Amino acid sequence: MAIVIKTDKLTRVYKTYQKPEGFMNSIKGFWNRKYVSKIALDQTTLEIESGQIVGLVGANGAGKTTLLKMLSGLVTPTGGDANVLGYRPWERKNEFLRQISILLGQKNQLWWDISPADSYALLARIYDLDPEYAKKRVAHLAEMLRCTHVLHTQLRRLSLGERMKMEIIGALLHEPKVLFLDEPTIGLDIVAQQTIREFLDEYVKEKGPTVILTSHYMDDIAKLADKLLLISKGHIVYQGTVPDFVAKAQSENLESEEVDFEGVIRRFLEDESR
């Protein structure tokens, strides 16, 4: 398989102003500012092959979303380099943007006050897609997600699960080769989570895109991911398969009880939060 995503010591440092308490101290801060640097991602090197679903797991603030934003070109790195489909993402070339898509689970990309169908028509114009092709693609994706009945309902009137399905269709409308999914099942009920998992599994088998998926629902990772990336405080601490990770954890477990993927990850996240 070809390597479609490659990073070399990719780093992102955020510099923030430390605002003092009180009005007078705030005034003084105009001339004597104190800044705090936070390393969100630290010299990350990795390679991802085409057609894989990669599960990216870590605690809140570990650097997951920062990595996705750099790989999709939304954030420029402080140091290092990255190559996605032969492009530097932060150069934001049109040829690159036509081949990728990013879906942030807590943010809408569709227009709130119109129906998803109308949003898709606008997106088709933006991506210069044939209108008839776009309609057929929407119909096909909606059928796979079992949400055809809400395509013409105002987005704001849909449930959270229905809105997320609409967002997924919008992200896939132009058939991207690389898809970044940041918490696509966050806040959804069990049925909606299962529907989206089944859809992603079927879609990747059908179209073969490369997917990086972050989630705090371990079923998403365990059931979908071909490869696991475990990130801790800006560092990738594990790269491999889910079964190998569980086997490694089992061999390191001093007690005799059986361990599963969710249990191992829970312990890891608990250790991170201390």
Short mmCIF file of N, CA, C and O in Angstrom, two decimals, residues 146-252:
data_model
loop_
_atom_site.label_atom_id
_atom_site.label_comp_id
_atom_site.label_asym_id
_atom_site.label_seq_id
_atom_site.Cartn_x
_atom_site.Cartn_y
_atom_site.Cartn_z
N ARG A 146 -29.57 5.59 6.28
CA ARG A 146 -30.98 5.46 6.63
C ARG A 146 -31.56 6.79 7.14
O ARG A 146 -32.19 6.87 8.20
N CYS A 147 -31.33 7.85 6.35
CA CYS A 147 -31.81 9.18 6.75
C CYS A 147 -32.40 9.96 5.59
O CYS A 147 -32.45 11.20 5.62
N THR A 148 -32.88 9.26 4.56
CA THR A 148 -33.44 9.92 3.38
C THR A 148 -34.62 10.81 3.74
O THR A 148 -34.83 11.88 3.13
N HIS A 149 -35.37 10.44 4.75
CA HIS A 149 -36.61 11.14 5.10
C HIS A 149 -36.38 12.53 5.69
O HIS A 149 -37.35 13.30 5.83
N VAL A 150 -35.14 12.89 6.06
CA VAL A 150 -34.91 14.21 6.66
C VAL A 150 -34.08 15.13 5.77
O VAL A 150 -33.70 16.21 6.21
N LEU A 151 -33.82 14.75 4.53
CA LEU A 151 -32.98 15.56 3.66
C LEU A 151 -33.56 16.95 3.39
O LEU A 151 -32.81 17.89 3.14
N HIS A 152 -34.87 17.07 3.44
CA HIS A 152 -35.51 18.35 3.10
C HIS A 152 -36.09 19.06 4.33
O HIS A 152 -36.92 19.96 4.19
N THR A 153 -35.62 18.66 5.50
CA THR A 153 -36.03 19.31 6.75
C THR A 153 -34.95 20.31 7.18
O THR A 153 -33.76 20.03 7.07
N GLN A 154 -35.38 21.47 7.65
CA GLN A 154 -34.43 22.49 8.11
C GLN A 154 -33.47 21.87 9.13
O GLN A 154 -33.88 21.17 10.04
N LEU A 155 -32.18 22.13 8.94
CA LEU A 155 -31.15 21.48 9.77
C LEU A 155 -31.39 21.71 11.25
O LEU A 155 -31.21 20.79 12.07
N ARG A 156 -31.78 22.91 11.65
CA ARG A 156 -31.94 23.22 13.07
C ARG A 156 -33.06 22.40 13.71
O ARG A 156 -33.14 22.30 14.93
N ARG A 157 -33.94 21.81 12.90
CA ARG A 157 -35.07 21.05 13.44
C ARG A 157 -34.75 19.56 13.59
O ARG A 157 -35.61 18.79 14.03
N LEU A 158 -33.54 19.17 13.23
CA LEU A 158 -33.17 17.75 13.31
C LEU A 158 -32.56 17.42 14.66
O LEU A 158 -32.01 18.28 15.35
N SER A 159 -32.65 16.15 15.03
CA SER A 159 -32.00 15.69 16.26
C SER A 159 -30.49 15.68 16.07
O SER A 159 -29.99 15.78 14.94
N LEU A 160 -29.76 15.54 17.17
CA LEU A 160 -28.30 15.54 17.09
C LEU A 160 -27.80 14.40 16.19
O LEU A 160 -26.90 14.60 15.37
N GLY A 161 -28.39 13.22 16.34
CA GLY A 161 -27.96 12.09 15.52
C GLY A 161 -28.23 12.31 14.05
O GLY A 161 -27.39 11.99 13.20
N GLU A 162 -29.40 12.88 13.73
CA GLU A 162 -29.73 13.16 12.33
C GLU A 162 -28.81 14.23 11.75
O GLU A 162 -28.37 14.14 10.61
N ARG A 163 -28.51 15.25 12.56
CA ARG A 163 -27.60 16.31 12.09
C ARG A 163 -26.21 15.74 11.79
O ARG A 163 -25.58 16.12 10.81
N MET A 164 -25.74 14.82 12.65
CA MET A 164 -24.42 14.25 12.41
C MET A 164 -24.40 13.44 11.12
O MET A 164 -23.42 13.47 10.37
N LYS A 165 -25.47 12.72 10.84
CA LYS A 165 -25.55 11.98 9.58
C LYS A 165 -25.50 12.94 8.40
O LYS A 165 -24.84 12.68 7.39
N MET A 166 -26.20 14.08 8.52
CA MET A 166 -26.18 15.08 7.46
C MET A 166 -24.77 15.65 7.28
O MET A 166 -24.32 15.89 6.15
N GLU A 167 -24.07 15.88 8.40
CA GLU A 167 -22.70 16.40 8.32
C GLU A 167 -21.76 15.40 7.63
O GLU A 167 -20.88 15.79 6.86
N ILE A 168 -21.96 14.12 7.91
CA ILE A 168 -21.13 13.09 7.29
C ILE A 168 -21.35 13.07 5.78
O ILE A 168 -20.40 12.98 5.00
N ILE A 169 -22.61 13.18 5.36
CA ILE A 169 -22.89 13.22 3.92
C ILE A 169 -22.21 14.43 3.29
O ILE A 169 -21.60 14.33 2.21
N GLY A 170 -22.29 15.59 3.95
CA GLY A 170 -21.63 16.78 3.42
C GLY A 170 -20.13 16.61 3.31
O GLY A 170 -19.50 17.06 2.34
N ALA A 171 -19.53 15.93 4.29
CA ALA A 171 -18.07 15.73 4.28
C ALA A 171 -17.64 14.77 3.18
O ALA A 171 -16.50 14.84 2.70
N LEU A 172 -18.54 13.88 2.77
CA LEU A 172 -18.21 12.87 1.77
C LEU A 172 -18.72 13.19 0.38
O LEU A 172 -18.50 12.42 -0.56
N LEU A 173 -19.39 14.33 0.23
CA LEU A 173 -20.04 14.66 -1.03
C LEU A 173 -19.07 14.65 -2.21
O LEU A 173 -19.39 14.14 -3.29
N HIS A 174 -17.87 15.19 -2.01
CA HIS A 174 -16.89 15.28 -3.10
C HIS A 174 -15.96 14.07 -3.15
O HIS A 174 -14.95 14.08 -3.85
N GLU A 175 -16.31 13.01 -2.43
CA GLU A 175 -15.59 11.73 -2.44
C GLU A 175 -14.10 11.92 -2.11
O GLU A 175 -13.22 11.62 -2.92
N PRO A 176 -13.80 12.41 -0.91
CA PRO A 176 -12.39 12.68 -0.55
C PRO A 176 -11.58 11.40 -0.43
O PRO A 176 -12.11 10.34 -0.06
N LYS A 177 -10.29 11.52 -0.71
CA LYS A 177 -9.38 10.37 -0.56
C LYS A 177 -8.90 10.21 0.88
O LYS A 177 -8.50 9.13 1.28
N VAL A 178 -8.90 11.32 1.63
CA VAL A 178 -8.50 11.30 3.04
C VAL A 178 -9.60 11.99 3.85
O VAL A 178 -10.03 13.09 3.50
N LEU A 179 -10.01 11.32 4.92
CA LEU A 179 -11.10 11.83 5.75
C LEU A 179 -10.65 11.90 7.20
O LEU A 179 -10.19 10.91 7.76
N PHE A 180 -10.76 13.09 7.79
CA PHE A 180 -10.42 13.28 9.20
C PHE A 180 -11.71 13.43 10.00
O PHE A 180 -12.49 14.36 9.75
N LEU A 181 -11.94 12.52 10.93
CA LEU A 181 -13.16 12.52 11.74
C LEU A 181 -12.79 12.72 13.20
O LEU A 181 -12.17 11.87 13.82
N ASP A 182 -13.21 13.85 13.75
CA ASP A 182 -12.92 14.17 15.15
C ASP A 182 -14.20 14.02 15.96
O ASP A 182 -15.08 14.87 15.89
N GLU A 183 -14.31 12.95 16.71
CA GLU A 183 -15.47 12.67 17.57
C GLU A 183 -16.80 12.68 16.80
O GLU A 183 -17.73 13.42 17.15
N PRO A 184 -16.93 11.86 15.74
CA PRO A 184 -18.17 11.91 14.94
C PRO A 184 -19.39 11.36 15.66
O PRO A 184 -20.52 11.62 15.24
N THR A 185 -19.20 10.59 16.74
CA THR A 185 -20.35 10.01 17.46
C THR A 185 -20.57 10.64 18.83
O THR A 185 -21.31 10.10 19.64
N ILE A 186 -19.93 11.78 19.09
CA ILE A 186 -20.02 12.39 20.41
C ILE A 186 -21.47 12.80 20.73
O ILE A 186 -22.16 13.42 19.91
N GLY A 187 -21.94 12.41 21.89
CA GLY A 187 -23.27 12.78 22.34
C GLY A 187 -24.41 12.01 21.72
O GLY A 187 -25.57 12.29 22.03
N LEU A 188 -24.12 11.04 20.85
CA LEU A 188 -25.19 10.32 20.17
C LEU A 188 -25.65 9.12 20.99
O LEU A 188 -24.90 8.55 21.78
N ASP A 189 -26.90 8.70 20.76
CA ASP A 189 -27.39 7.51 21.45
C ASP A 189 -26.79 6.26 20.83
O ASP A 189 -26.13 6.31 19.79
N ILE A 190 -27.03 5.12 21.46
CA ILE A 190 -26.40 3.87 21.06
C ILE A 190 -26.79 3.49 19.63
O ILE A 190 -25.95 3.02 18.85
N VAL A 191 -28.06 3.69 19.28
CA VAL A 191 -28.51 3.32 17.94
C VAL A 191 -27.82 4.17 16.87
O VAL A 191 -27.35 3.64 15.86
N ALA A 192 -27.74 5.48 17.10
CA ALA A 192 -27.08 6.36 16.14
C ALA A 192 -25.59 6.05 16.02
O ALA A 192 -25.03 6.05 14.92
N GLN A 193 -24.95 5.76 17.15
CA GLN A 193 -23.53 5.37 17.13
C GLN A 193 -23.33 4.14 16.26
O GLN A 193 -22.42 4.08 15.43
N GLN A 194 -24.17 3.13 16.47
CA GLN A 194 -24.04 1.88 15.73
C GLN A 194 -24.28 2.09 14.24
O GLN A 194 -23.56 1.53 13.39
N THR A 195 -25.26 2.93 13.90
CA THR A 195 -25.54 3.20 12.48
C THR A 195 -24.35 3.85 11.80
O THR A 195 -23.98 3.48 10.68
N ILE A 196 -23.75 4.82 12.47
CA ILE A 196 -22.60 5.52 11.88
C ILE A 196 -21.40 4.59 11.77
O ILE A 196 -20.66 4.61 10.78
N ARG A 197 -21.18 3.73 12.79
CA ARG A 197 -20.09 2.76 12.70
C ARG A 197 -20.26 1.83 11.50
O ARG A 197 -19.32 1.58 10.74
N GLU A 198 -21.46 1.30 11.35
CA GLU A 198 -21.73 0.38 10.24
C GLU A 198 -21.55 1.08 8.90
O GLU A 198 -21.01 0.51 7.95
N PHE A 199 -22.00 2.34 8.84
CA PHE A 199 -21.84 3.10 7.60
C PHE A 199 -20.37 3.30 7.26
O PHE A 199 -19.96 3.09 6.11
N LEU A 200 -19.57 3.74 8.24
CA LEU A 200 -18.16 3.98 7.98
C LEU A 200 -17.44 2.72 7.53
O LEU A 200 -16.62 2.74 6.61
N ASP A 201 -17.76 1.60 8.19
CA ASP A 201 -17.15 0.33 7.81
C ASP A 201 -17.49 -0.03 6.37
O ASP A 201 -16.62 -0.40 5.57
N GLU A 202 -18.77 0.10 6.00
CA GLU A 202 -19.21 -0.23 4.65
C GLU A 202 -18.64 0.75 3.62
O GLU A 202 -18.20 0.35 2.54
N TYR A 203 -18.62 2.04 3.98
CA TYR A 203 -18.14 3.05 3.03
C TYR A 203 -16.66 2.87 2.73
O TYR A 203 -16.23 2.98 1.56
N VAL A 204 -15.86 2.61 3.75
CA VAL A 204 -14.41 2.43 3.53
C VAL A 204 -14.16 1.19 2.67
O VAL A 204 -13.27 1.19 1.80
N LYS A 205 -14.91 0.14 2.88
CA LYS A 205 -14.76 -1.06 2.05
C LYS A 205 -15.16 -0.78 0.60
O LYS A 205 -14.58 -1.33 -0.33
N GLU A 206 -16.14 0.09 0.42
CA GLU A 206 -16.64 0.40 -0.92
C GLU A 206 -15.73 1.36 -1.67
O GLU A 206 -15.41 1.16 -2.84
N LYS A 207 -15.28 2.43 -0.99
CA LYS A 207 -14.55 3.50 -1.68
C LYS A 207 -13.04 3.52 -1.37
O LYS A 207 -12.27 4.12 -2.10
N GLY A 208 -12.63 2.94 -0.25
CA GLY A 208 -11.21 2.84 0.07
C GLY A 208 -10.50 4.12 0.46
O GLY A 208 -9.30 4.26 0.18
N PRO A 209 -11.16 5.09 1.12
CA PRO A 209 -10.43 6.28 1.57
C PRO A 209 -9.57 5.95 2.78
O PRO A 209 -9.75 4.93 3.44
N THR A 210 -8.64 6.83 3.07
CA THR A 210 -7.87 6.75 4.31
C THR A 210 -8.59 7.60 5.36
O THR A 210 -8.94 8.75 5.10
N VAL A 211 -8.81 7.04 6.54
CA VAL A 211 -9.58 7.72 7.57
C VAL A 211 -8.78 7.79 8.87
O VAL A 211 -8.22 6.78 9.31
N ILE A 212 -8.69 8.98 9.47
CA ILE A 212 -8.18 9.11 10.83
C ILE A 212 -9.37 9.48 11.71
O ILE A 212 -10.04 10.48 11.48
N LEU A 213 -9.61 8.65 12.71
CA LEU A 213 -10.80 8.76 13.55
C LEU A 213 -10.40 8.95 15.00
O LEU A 213 -9.65 8.15 15.55
N THR A 214 -10.89 10.01 15.63
CA THR A 214 -10.72 10.17 17.07
C THR A 214 -12.07 9.92 17.73
O THR A 214 -13.12 10.28 17.18
N SER A 215 -12.05 9.31 18.90
CA SER A 215 -13.30 9.06 19.62
C SER A 215 -12.99 8.69 21.05
O SER A 215 -11.95 8.09 21.35
N HIS A 216 -13.92 9.04 21.95
CA HIS A 216 -13.83 8.58 23.32
C HIS A 216 -14.72 7.37 23.55
O HIS A 216 -14.77 6.84 24.66
N TYR A 217 -15.43 6.94 22.50
CA TYR A 217 -16.19 5.70 22.56
C TYR A 217 -15.31 4.59 21.99
O TYR A 217 -15.06 4.53 20.79
N MET A 218 -14.84 3.72 22.87
CA MET A 218 -13.85 2.74 22.45
C MET A 218 -14.39 1.73 21.45
O MET A 218 -13.64 1.12 20.71
N ASP A 219 -15.71 1.56 21.40
CA ASP A 219 -16.29 0.68 20.39
C ASP A 219 -16.00 1.19 18.99
O ASP A 219 -15.81 0.41 18.05
N ASP A 220 -15.99 2.53 18.82
CA ASP A 220 -15.67 3.11 17.52
C ASP A 220 -14.29 2.65 17.06
O ASP A 220 -14.09 2.28 15.90
N ILE A 221 -13.33 2.70 17.97
CA ILE A 221 -11.95 2.34 17.62
C ILE A 221 -11.80 0.83 17.48
O ILE A 221 -11.23 0.34 16.49
N ALA A 222 -12.30 0.10 18.46
CA ALA A 222 -12.10 -1.36 18.47
C ALA A 222 -12.74 -2.03 17.26
O ALA A 222 -12.20 -3.00 16.72
N LYS A 223 -13.91 -1.53 16.82
CA LYS A 223 -14.64 -2.19 15.74
C LYS A 223 -14.27 -1.68 14.35
O LYS A 223 -14.57 -2.34 13.36
N LEU A 224 -13.64 -0.51 14.27
CA LEU A 224 -13.38 0.08 12.96
C LEU A 224 -11.89 0.15 12.60
O LEU A 224 -11.53 0.02 11.43
N ALA A 225 -11.03 0.39 13.58
CA ALA A 225 -9.65 0.77 13.29
C ALA A 225 -8.78 -0.40 12.83
O ALA A 225 -8.77 -1.46 13.46
N ASP A 226 -8.05 -0.18 11.72
CA ASP A 226 -7.03 -1.12 11.28
C ASP A 226 -5.72 -0.88 12.04
O ASP A 226 -4.92 -1.79 12.21
N LYS A 227 -5.55 0.36 12.48
CA LYS A 227 -4.32 0.76 13.17
C LYS A 227 -4.68 1.68 14.32
O LYS A 227 -5.64 2.45 14.22
N LEU A 228 -3.94 1.60 15.41
CA LEU A 228 -4.17 2.42 16.59
C LEU A 228 -2.99 3.35 16.81
O LEU A 228 -1.84 2.93 16.78
N LEU A 229 -3.30 4.63 17.02
CA LEU A 229 -2.30 5.61 17.44
C LEU A 229 -2.71 6.09 18.82
O LEU A 229 -3.80 6.64 18.99
N LEU A 230 -1.84 5.88 19.79
CA LEU A 230 -2.12 6.32 21.16
C LEU A 230 -1.26 7.54 21.43
O LEU A 230 -0.03 7.48 21.32
N ILE A 231 -1.90 8.66 21.77
CA ILE A 231 -1.18 9.92 21.95
C ILE A 231 -1.27 10.36 23.40
O ILE A 231 -2.32 10.26 24.04
N SER A 232 -0.14 10.81 23.95
CA SER A 232 -0.06 11.23 25.34
C SER A 232 0.78 12.50 25.44
O SER A 232 1.96 12.51 25.06
N LYS A 233 0.15 13.58 25.89
CA LYS A 233 0.86 14.85 26.11
C LYS A 233 1.67 15.28 24.89
O LYS A 233 2.82 15.70 25.00
N GLY A 234 1.05 15.14 23.71
CA GLY A 234 1.69 15.58 22.48
C GLY A 234 2.62 14.57 21.84
O GLY A 234 3.21 14.87 20.80
N HIS A 235 2.74 13.39 22.42
CA HIS A 235 3.64 12.36 21.88
C HIS A 235 2.85 11.12 21.47
O HIS A 235 1.95 10.70 22.20
N ILE A 236 3.19 10.53 20.34
CA ILE A 236 2.63 9.24 19.96
C ILE A 236 3.40 8.17 20.75
O ILE A 236 4.60 7.99 20.55
N VAL A 237 2.70 7.48 21.64
CA VAL A 237 3.36 6.50 22.51
C VAL A 237 3.12 5.07 22.05
O VAL A 237 3.75 4.14 22.57
N TYR A 238 2.20 4.88 21.11
CA TYR A 238 1.98 3.54 20.57
C TYR A 238 1.46 3.65 19.14
O TYR A 238 0.57 4.44 18.85
N GLN A 239 2.03 2.84 18.24
CA GLN A 239 1.53 2.68 16.88
C GLN A 239 1.44 1.19 16.59
O GLN A 239 2.43 0.47 16.72
N GLY A 240 0.28 0.73 16.22
CA GLY A 240 0.12 -0.70 15.93
C GLY A 240 -1.35 -1.06 15.84
O GLY A 240 -2.21 -0.19 15.72
N THR A 241 -1.66 -2.35 15.91
CA THR A 241 -3.04 -2.79 15.83
C THR A 241 -3.66 -2.86 17.22
O THR A 241 -2.95 -2.93 18.23
N VAL A 242 -4.99 -2.87 17.25
CA VAL A 242 -5.70 -2.99 18.53
C VAL A 242 -5.39 -4.33 19.20
O VAL A 242 -5.08 -4.37 20.40
N PRO A 243 -5.46 -5.48 18.49
CA PRO A 243 -5.14 -6.76 19.13
C PRO A 243 -3.72 -6.81 19.71
O PRO A 243 -3.52 -7.35 20.81
N ASP A 244 -2.75 -6.25 18.99
CA ASP A 244 -1.38 -6.23 19.49
C ASP A 244 -1.27 -5.37 20.75
O ASP A 244 -0.51 -5.70 21.68
N PHE A 245 -2.01 -4.28 20.78
CA PHE A 245 -1.99 -3.41 21.95
C PHE A 245 -2.57 -4.12 23.16
O PHE A 245 -2.01 -4.05 24.26
N VAL A 246 -3.69 -4.82 22.96
CA VAL A 246 -4.30 -5.56 24.07
C VAL A 246 -3.38 -6.68 24.54
O VAL A 246 -3.21 -6.90 25.74
N ALA A 247 -2.75 -7.38 23.58
CA ALA A 247 -1.84 -8.46 23.94
C ALA A 247 -0.64 -7.93 24.72
O ALA A 247 -0.18 -8.56 25.69
N LYS A 248 -0.14 -6.77 24.31
CA LYS A 248 0.99 -6.15 25.02
C LYS A 248 0.59 -5.78 26.44
O LYS A 248 1.33 -6.01 27.40
N ALA A 249 -0.62 -5.22 26.58
CA ALA A 249 -1.10 -4.85 27.90
C ALA A 249 -1.31 -6.08 28.78
O ALA A 249 -1.02 -6.06 29.98
N GLN A 250 -1.79 -7.17 28.17
CA GLN A 250 -2.00 -8.41 28.92
C GLN A 250 -0.68 -8.97 29.42
O GLN A 250 -0.57 -9.42 30.57
N SER A 251 0.36 -8.91 28.58
CA SER A 251 1.67 -9.45 28.97
C SER A 251 2.31 -8.62 30.07
O SER A 251 3.10 -9.13 30.87
N GLU A 252 1.97 -7.31 30.12
CA GLU A 252 2.55 -6.43 31.14
C GLU A 252 1.71 -6.40 32.42
O GLU A 252 2.14 -5.82 33.42
#
